mmCIF file of C-alpha atoms and ligand atoms in Angstrom:
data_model
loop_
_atom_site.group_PDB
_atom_site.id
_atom_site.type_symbol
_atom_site.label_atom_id
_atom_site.label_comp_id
_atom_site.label_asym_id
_atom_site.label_seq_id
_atom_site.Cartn_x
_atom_site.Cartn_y
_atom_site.Cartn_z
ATOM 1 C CA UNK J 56 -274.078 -115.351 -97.412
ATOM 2 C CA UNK J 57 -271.514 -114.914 -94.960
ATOM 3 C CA UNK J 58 -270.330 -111.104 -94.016
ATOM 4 C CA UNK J 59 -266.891 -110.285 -92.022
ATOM 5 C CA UNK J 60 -268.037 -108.734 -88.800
ATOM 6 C CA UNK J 61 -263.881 -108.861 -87.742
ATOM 7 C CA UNK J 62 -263.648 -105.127 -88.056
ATOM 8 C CA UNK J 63 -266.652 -103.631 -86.028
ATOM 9 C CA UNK J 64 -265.721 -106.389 -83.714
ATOM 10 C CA UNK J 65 -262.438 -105.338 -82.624
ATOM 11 C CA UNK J 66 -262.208 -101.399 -83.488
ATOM 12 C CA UNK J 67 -263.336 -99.157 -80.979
ATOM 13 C CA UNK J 68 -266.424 -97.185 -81.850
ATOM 14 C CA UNK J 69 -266.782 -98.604 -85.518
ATOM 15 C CA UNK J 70 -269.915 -98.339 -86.943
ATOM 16 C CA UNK J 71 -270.463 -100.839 -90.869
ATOM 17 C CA UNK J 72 -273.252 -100.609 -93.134
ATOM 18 C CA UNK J 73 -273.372 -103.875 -95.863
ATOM 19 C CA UNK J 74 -276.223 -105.068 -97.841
ATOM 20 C CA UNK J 75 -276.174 -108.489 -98.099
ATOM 21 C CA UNK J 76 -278.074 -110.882 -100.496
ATOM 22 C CA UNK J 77 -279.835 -113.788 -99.328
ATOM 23 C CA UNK J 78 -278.896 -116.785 -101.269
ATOM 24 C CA UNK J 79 -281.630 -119.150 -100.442
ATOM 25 C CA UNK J 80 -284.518 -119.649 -102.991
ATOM 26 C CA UNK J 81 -286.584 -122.004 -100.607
ATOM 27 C CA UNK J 82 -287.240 -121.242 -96.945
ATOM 28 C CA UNK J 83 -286.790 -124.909 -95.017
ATOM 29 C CA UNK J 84 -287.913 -125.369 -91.413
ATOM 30 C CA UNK J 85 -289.848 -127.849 -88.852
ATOM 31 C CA UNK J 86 -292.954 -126.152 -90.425
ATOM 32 C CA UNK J 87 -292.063 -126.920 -94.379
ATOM 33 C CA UNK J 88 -290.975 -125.708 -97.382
ATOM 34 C CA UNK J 89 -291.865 -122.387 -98.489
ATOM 35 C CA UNK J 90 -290.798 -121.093 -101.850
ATOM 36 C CA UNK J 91 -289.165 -117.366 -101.292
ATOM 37 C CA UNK J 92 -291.642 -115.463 -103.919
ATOM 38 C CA UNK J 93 -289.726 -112.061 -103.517
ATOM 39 C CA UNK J 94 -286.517 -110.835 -101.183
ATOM 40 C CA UNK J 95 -285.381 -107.701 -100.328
ATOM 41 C CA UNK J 96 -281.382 -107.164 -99.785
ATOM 42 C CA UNK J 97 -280.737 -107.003 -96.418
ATOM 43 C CA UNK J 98 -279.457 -104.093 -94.830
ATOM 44 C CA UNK J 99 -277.307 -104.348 -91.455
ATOM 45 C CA UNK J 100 -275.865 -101.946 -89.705
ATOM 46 C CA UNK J 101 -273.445 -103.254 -87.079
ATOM 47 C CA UNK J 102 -272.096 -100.916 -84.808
ATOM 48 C CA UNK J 103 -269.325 -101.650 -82.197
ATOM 49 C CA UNK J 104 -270.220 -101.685 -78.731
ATOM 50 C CA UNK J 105 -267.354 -103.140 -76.380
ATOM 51 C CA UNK J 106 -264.893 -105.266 -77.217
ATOM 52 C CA UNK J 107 -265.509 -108.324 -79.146
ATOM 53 C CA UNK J 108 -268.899 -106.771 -78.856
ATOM 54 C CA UNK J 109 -271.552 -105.305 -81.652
ATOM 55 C CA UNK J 110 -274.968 -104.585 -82.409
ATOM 56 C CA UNK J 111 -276.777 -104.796 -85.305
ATOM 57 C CA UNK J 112 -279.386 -103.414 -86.846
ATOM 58 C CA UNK J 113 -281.029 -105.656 -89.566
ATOM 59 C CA UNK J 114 -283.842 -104.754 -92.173
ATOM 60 C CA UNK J 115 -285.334 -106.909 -94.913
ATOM 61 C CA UNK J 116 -288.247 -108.099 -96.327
ATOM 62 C CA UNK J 117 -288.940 -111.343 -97.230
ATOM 63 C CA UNK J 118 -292.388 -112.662 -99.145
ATOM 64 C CA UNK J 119 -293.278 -116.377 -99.207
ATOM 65 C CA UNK J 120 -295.700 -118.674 -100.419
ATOM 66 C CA UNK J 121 -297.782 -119.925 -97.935
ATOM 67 C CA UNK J 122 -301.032 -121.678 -97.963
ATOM 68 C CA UNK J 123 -304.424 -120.289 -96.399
ATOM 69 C CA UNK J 124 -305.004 -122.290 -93.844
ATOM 70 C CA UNK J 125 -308.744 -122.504 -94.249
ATOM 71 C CA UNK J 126 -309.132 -122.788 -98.006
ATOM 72 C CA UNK J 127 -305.339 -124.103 -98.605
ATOM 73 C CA UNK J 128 -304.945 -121.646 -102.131
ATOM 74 C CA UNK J 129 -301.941 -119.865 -102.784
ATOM 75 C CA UNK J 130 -300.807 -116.666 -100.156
ATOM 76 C CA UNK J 131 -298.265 -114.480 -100.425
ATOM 77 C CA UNK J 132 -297.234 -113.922 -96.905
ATOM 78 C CA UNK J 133 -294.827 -110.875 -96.644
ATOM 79 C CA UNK J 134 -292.173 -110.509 -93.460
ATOM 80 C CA UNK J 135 -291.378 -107.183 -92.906
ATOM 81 C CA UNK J 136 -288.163 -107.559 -90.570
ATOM 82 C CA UNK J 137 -286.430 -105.051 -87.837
ATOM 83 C CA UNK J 138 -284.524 -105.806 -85.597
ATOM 84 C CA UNK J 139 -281.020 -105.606 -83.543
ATOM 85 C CA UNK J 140 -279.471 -108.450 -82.555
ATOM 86 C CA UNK J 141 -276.061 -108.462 -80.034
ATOM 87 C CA UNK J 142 -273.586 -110.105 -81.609
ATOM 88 C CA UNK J 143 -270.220 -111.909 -80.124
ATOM 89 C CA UNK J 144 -266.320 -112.190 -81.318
ATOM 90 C CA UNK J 145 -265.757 -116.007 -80.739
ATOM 91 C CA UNK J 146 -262.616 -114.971 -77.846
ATOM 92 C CA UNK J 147 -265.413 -113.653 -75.688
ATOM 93 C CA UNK J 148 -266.517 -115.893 -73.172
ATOM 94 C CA UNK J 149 -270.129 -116.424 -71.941
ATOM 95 C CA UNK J 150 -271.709 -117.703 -69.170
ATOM 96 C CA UNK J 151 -274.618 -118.712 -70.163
ATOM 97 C CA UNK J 152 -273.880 -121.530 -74.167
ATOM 98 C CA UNK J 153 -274.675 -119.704 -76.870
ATOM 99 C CA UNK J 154 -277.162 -121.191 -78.858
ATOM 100 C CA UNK J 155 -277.268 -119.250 -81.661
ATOM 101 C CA UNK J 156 -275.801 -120.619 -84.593
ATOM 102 C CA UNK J 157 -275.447 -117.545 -86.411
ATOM 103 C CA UNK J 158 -272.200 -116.736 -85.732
ATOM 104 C CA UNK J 159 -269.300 -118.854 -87.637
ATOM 105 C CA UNK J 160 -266.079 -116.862 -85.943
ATOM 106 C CA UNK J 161 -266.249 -113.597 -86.780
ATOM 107 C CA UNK J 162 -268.757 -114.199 -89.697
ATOM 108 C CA UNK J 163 -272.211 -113.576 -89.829
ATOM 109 C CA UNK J 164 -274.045 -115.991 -91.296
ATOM 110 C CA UNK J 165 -277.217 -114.298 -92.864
ATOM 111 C CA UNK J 166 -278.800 -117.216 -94.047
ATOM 112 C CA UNK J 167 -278.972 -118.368 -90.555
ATOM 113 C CA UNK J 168 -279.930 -115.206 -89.285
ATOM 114 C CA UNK J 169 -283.080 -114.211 -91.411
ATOM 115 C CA UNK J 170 -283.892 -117.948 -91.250
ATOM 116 C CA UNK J 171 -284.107 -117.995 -87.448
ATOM 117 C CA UNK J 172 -285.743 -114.254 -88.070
ATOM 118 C CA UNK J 173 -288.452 -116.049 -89.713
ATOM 119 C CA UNK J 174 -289.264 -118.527 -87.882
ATOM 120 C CA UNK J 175 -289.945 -115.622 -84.670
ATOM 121 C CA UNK J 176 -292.359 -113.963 -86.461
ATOM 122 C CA UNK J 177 -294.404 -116.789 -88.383
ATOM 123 C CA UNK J 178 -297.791 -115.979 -88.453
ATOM 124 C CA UNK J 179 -300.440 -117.556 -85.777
ATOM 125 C CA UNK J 180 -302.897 -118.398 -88.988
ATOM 126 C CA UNK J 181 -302.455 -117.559 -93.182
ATOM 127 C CA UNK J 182 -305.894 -116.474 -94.625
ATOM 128 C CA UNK J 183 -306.461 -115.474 -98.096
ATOM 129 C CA UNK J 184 -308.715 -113.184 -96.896
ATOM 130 C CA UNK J 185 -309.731 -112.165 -93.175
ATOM 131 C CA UNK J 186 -313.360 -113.465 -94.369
ATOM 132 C CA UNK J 187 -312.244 -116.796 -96.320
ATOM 133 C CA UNK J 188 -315.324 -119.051 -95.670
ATOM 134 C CA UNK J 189 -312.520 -122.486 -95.929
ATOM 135 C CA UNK J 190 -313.497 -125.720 -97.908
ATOM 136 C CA UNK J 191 -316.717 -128.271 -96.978
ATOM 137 C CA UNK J 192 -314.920 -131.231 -94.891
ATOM 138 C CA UNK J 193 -317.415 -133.672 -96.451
ATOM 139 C CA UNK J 194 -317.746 -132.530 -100.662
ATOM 140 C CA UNK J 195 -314.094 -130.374 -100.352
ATOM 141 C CA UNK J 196 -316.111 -127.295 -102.748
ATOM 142 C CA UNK J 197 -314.181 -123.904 -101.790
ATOM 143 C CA UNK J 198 -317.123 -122.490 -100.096
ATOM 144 C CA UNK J 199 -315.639 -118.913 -100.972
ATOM 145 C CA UNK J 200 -317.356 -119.497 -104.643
ATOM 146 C CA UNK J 201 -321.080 -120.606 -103.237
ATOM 147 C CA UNK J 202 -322.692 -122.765 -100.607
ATOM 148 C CA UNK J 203 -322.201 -126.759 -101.295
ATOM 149 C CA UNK J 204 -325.490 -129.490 -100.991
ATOM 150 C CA UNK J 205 -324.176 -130.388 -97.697
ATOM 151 C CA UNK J 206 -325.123 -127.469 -95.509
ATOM 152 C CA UNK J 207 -328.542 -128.550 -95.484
ATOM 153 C CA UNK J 208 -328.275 -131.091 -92.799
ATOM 154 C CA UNK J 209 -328.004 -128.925 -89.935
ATOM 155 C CA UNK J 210 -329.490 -130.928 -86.473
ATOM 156 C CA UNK J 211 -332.368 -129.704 -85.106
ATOM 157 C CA UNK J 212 -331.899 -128.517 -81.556
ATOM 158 C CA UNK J 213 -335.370 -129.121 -80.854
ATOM 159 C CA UNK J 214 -334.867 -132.562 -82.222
ATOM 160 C CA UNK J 215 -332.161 -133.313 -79.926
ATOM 161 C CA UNK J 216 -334.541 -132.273 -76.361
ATOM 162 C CA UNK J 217 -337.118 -134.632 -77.846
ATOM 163 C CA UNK J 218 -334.084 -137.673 -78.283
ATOM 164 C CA UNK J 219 -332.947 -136.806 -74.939
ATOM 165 C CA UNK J 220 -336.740 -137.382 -73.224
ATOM 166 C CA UNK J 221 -336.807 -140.557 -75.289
ATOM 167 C CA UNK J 222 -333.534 -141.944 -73.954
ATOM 168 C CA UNK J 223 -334.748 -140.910 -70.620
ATOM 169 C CA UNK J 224 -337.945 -142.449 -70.354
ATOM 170 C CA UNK J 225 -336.480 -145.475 -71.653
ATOM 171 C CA UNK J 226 -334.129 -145.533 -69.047
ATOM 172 C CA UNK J 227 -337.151 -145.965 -66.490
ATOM 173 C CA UNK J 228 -338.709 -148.791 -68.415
HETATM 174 ZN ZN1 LIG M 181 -308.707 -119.160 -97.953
HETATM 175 ZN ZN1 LIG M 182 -320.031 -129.890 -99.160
#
């Protein structure tokens, strides 16, 4: 969704309040596709701040489905989001090339924004639970329901001091 910043842009001391709808259904970015489970509106606040010049304030919350990255079931990973962005008319010049691609003209481009949003504050790991004891690598049984037949072969540490000596001593033969 695309929302007219022109106003708060250009008039002195103007302060906007929109709620805006995000119109994607799928989240899409270098890390996957994750299906949007629940969205908040989201509520900006752009206030002028100079001319060509604003700040905004934006709030959502935005719930996807992730998977754990132990076990790999279902998570519902919710983004609680804050923040205030600065926010250029396209006649103001900047030294430094503006990367953002947020900004078509005067419009914001939500979409672009929250998606970019996202991204920031994606989470270091997704667990089901703080706890979740992940699948066996060798049988692939979701440990979180019971243990699996192939725990039992742990190696001995003991047995490992007596295969070093043995590799030693045959070294000397
Ligand atoms: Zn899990
Ligand atoms: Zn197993």
């Amino acid at each position: 969704m695309l929302v007219n910043l022109s106003d708060v842009l250009t008039s002195a001391d103007k302060t906007e309040n929109y709620k805006a709808e995000l119109e994607m259904q799928t989240y899409h970015c270098r890390l996957g596709d994750f299906p949007i489970v629940r969205k908040k509106p989201v509520s900006l606040k752009a206030t002028n701040i100079g001319s060509g010049k604003a700040e905004l304030d934006v709030q959502t919350q935005v719930v996807l489905m992730m998977s754990c990255d132990r076990c790999l079931k279902d998570v519902e990973y919710t983004f609680d989001i804050s923040f205030s962005i600065e926010v250029l008319a396209p006649s103001i010049e900047t030294e430094e090339p503006n990367e953002d691609n947020f900004m078509e003209g005067y419009q914001l481009n939500v979409e672009s924004l929250i998606s970019r949003e996202l991204l920031m504050n994606w989470p270091m790991k997704v667990l089901c639970k703080t706890d979740c004891k992940g699948i066996c690598k060798v049988c692939g049984k979701d440990l979180n329901t019971g243990e699996c037949e192939c725990d039992a072969f742990v190696p001995d540490p003991r047995m490992a001091v007596i295969k070093d000596i043995f590799n030693a001593n045959n070294k000397e033969v």
